[in-house]
PDB file of C-alpha atoms in Angstrom:
ATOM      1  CA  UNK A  16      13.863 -53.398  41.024  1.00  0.00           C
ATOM      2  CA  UNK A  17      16.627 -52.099  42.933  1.00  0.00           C
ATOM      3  CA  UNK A  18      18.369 -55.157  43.849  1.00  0.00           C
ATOM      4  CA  UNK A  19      22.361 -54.613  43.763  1.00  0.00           C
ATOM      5  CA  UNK A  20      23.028 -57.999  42.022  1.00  0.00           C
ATOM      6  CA  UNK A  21      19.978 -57.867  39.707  1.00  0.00           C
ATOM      7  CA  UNK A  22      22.524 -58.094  36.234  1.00  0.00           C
ATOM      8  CA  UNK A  23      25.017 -60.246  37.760  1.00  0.00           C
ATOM      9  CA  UNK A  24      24.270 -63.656  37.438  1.00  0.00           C
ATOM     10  CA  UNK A  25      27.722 -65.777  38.322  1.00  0.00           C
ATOM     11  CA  UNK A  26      27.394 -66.657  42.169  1.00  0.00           C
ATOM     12  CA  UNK A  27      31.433 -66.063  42.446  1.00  0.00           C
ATOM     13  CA  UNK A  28      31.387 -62.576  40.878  1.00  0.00           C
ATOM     14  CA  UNK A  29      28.192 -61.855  43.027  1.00  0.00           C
ATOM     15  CA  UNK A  30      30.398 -62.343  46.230  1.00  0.00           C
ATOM     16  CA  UNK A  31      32.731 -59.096  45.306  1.00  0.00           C
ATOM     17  CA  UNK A  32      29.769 -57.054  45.481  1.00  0.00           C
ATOM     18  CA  UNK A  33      31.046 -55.478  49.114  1.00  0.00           C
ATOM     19  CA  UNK A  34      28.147 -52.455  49.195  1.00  0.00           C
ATOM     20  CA  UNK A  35      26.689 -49.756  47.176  1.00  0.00           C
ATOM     21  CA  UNK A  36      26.603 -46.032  46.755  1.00  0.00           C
ATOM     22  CA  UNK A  37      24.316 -43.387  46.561  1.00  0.00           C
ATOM     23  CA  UNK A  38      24.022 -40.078  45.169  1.00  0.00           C
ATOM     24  CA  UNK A  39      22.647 -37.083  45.000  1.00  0.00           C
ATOM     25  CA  UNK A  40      22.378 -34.517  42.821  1.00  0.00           C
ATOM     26  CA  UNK A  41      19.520 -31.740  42.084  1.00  0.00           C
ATOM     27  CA  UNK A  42      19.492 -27.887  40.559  1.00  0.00           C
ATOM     28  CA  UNK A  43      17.051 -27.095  43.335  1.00  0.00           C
ATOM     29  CA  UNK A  44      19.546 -28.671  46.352  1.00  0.00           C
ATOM     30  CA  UNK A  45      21.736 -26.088  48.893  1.00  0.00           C
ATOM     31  CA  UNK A  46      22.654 -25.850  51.835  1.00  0.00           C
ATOM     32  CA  UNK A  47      19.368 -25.474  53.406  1.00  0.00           C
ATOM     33  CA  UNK A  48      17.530 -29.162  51.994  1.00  0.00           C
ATOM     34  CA  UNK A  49      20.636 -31.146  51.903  1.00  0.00           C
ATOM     35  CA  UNK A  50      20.744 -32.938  54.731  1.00  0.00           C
ATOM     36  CA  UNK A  51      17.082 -33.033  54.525  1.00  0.00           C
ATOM     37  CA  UNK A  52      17.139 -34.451  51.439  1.00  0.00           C
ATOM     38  CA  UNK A  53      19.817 -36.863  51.749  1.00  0.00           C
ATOM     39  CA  UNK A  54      19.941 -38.885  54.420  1.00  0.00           C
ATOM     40  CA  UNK A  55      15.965 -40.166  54.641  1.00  0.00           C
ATOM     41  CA  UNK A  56      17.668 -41.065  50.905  1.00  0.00           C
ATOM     42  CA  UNK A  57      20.576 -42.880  52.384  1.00  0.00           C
ATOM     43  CA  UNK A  58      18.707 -44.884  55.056  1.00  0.00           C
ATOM     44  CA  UNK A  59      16.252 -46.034  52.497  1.00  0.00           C
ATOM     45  CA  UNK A  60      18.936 -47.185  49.918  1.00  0.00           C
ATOM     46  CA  UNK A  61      20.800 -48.954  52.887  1.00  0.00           C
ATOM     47  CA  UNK A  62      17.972 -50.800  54.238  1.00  0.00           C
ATOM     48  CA  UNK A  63      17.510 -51.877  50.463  1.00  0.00           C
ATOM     49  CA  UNK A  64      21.572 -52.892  50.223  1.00  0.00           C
ATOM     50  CA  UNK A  65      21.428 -54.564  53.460  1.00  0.00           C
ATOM     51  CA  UNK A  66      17.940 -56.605  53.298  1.00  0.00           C
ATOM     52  CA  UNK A  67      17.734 -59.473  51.420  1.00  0.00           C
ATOM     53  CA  UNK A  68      16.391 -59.500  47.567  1.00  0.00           C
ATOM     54  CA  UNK A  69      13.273 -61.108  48.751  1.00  0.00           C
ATOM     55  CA  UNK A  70      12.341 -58.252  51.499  1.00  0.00           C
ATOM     56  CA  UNK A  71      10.147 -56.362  49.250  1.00  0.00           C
ATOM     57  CA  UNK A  72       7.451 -54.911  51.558  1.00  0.00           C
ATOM     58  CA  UNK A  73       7.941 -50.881  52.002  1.00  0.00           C
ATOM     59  CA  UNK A  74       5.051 -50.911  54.656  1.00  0.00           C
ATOM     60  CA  UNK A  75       7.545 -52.827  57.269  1.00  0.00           C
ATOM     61  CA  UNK A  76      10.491 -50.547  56.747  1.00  0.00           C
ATOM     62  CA  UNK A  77       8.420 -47.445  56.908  1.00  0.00           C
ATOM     63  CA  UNK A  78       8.389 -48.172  61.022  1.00  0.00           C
ATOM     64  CA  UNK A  79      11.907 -48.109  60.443  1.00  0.00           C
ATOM     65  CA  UNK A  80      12.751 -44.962  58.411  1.00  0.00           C
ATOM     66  CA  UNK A  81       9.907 -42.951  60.214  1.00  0.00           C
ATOM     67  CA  UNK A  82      11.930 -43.377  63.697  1.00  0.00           C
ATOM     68  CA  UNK A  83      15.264 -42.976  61.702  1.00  0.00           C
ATOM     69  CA  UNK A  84      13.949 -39.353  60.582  1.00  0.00           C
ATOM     70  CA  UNK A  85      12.735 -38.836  64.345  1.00  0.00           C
ATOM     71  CA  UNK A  86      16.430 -40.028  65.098  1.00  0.00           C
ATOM     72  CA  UNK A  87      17.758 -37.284  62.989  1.00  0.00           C
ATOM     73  CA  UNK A  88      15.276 -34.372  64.197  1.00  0.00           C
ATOM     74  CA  UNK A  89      16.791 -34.890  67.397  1.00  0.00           C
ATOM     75  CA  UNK A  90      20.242 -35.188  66.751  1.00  0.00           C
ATOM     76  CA  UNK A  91      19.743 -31.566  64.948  1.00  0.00           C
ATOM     77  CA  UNK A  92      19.211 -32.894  61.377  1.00  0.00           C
ATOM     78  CA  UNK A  93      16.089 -31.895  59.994  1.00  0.00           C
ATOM     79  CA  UNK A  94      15.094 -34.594  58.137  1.00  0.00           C
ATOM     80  CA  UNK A  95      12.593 -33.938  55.832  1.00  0.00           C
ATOM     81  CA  UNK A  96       9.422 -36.261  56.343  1.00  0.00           C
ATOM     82  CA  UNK A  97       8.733 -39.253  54.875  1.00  0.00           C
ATOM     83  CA  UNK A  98       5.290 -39.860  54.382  1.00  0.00           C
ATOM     84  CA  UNK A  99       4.503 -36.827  51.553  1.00  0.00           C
ATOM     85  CA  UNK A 100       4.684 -36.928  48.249  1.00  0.00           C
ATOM     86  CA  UNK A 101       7.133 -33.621  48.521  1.00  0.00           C
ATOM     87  CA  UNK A 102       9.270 -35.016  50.795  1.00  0.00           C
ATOM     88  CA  UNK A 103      10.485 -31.756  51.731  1.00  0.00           C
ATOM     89  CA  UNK A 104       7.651 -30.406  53.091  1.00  0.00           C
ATOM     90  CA  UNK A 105       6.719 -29.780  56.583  1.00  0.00           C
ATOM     91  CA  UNK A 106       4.005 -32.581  57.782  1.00  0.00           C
ATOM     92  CA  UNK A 107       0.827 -30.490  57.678  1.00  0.00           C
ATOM     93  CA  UNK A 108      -0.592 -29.937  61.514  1.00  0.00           C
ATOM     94  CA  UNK A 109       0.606 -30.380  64.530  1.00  0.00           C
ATOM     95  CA  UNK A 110       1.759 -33.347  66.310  1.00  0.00           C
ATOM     96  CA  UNK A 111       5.446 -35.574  66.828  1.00  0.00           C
ATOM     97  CA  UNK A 112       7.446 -36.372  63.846  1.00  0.00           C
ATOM     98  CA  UNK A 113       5.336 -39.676  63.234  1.00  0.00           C
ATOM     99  CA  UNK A 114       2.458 -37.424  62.116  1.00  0.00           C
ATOM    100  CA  UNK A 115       3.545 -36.623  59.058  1.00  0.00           C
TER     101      UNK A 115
END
């Protein structure tokens, strides 16, 4: 899975785990899709740093990124929606940024 202290198995050494990054990188990213691209990205790799390993349920943290990426659209940031399988695509029909 993606748990941050999956291959680290001494308690002690687990403690100076302090966070995590995340990338990202792509041949088809500019400066039209990036932050698109990357921060629906970032929220879901925080809400995986921050939750503990035995939240493993993606249906209760969609909720959760869907008004993140509403969050964004109305700061300016046109998040790219979340419930596609392109991810950068525009939700098809009309509707708020829930109906995606």
């Amino acid at each position: 899975g993606n748990d941050p202290l999956m291959n680290i198995t001494d308690p002690t050494a687990q403690r100076h785990v302090l966070g995590g990054e995340l990338c990202m990188w792509g041949e088809t990213v500019d400066d039209s899709d990036l932050f698109s691209t990357v921060w629906p990205r970032a929220a879901a790799g925080a809400e995986r740093l921050w939750s503990s390993a035995d939240v493993q349920d993606a249906d209760q943290f969609k909720p959760r990124l869907e008004s993140f990426r509403c969050l964004l659209n109305r700061r300016g940031i046109n998040a790219a929606a979340v419930n596609n399988n392109e991810a950068r695509s525009a939700p098809s029909g009309p509707g708020s940024c829930f109906d995606q």
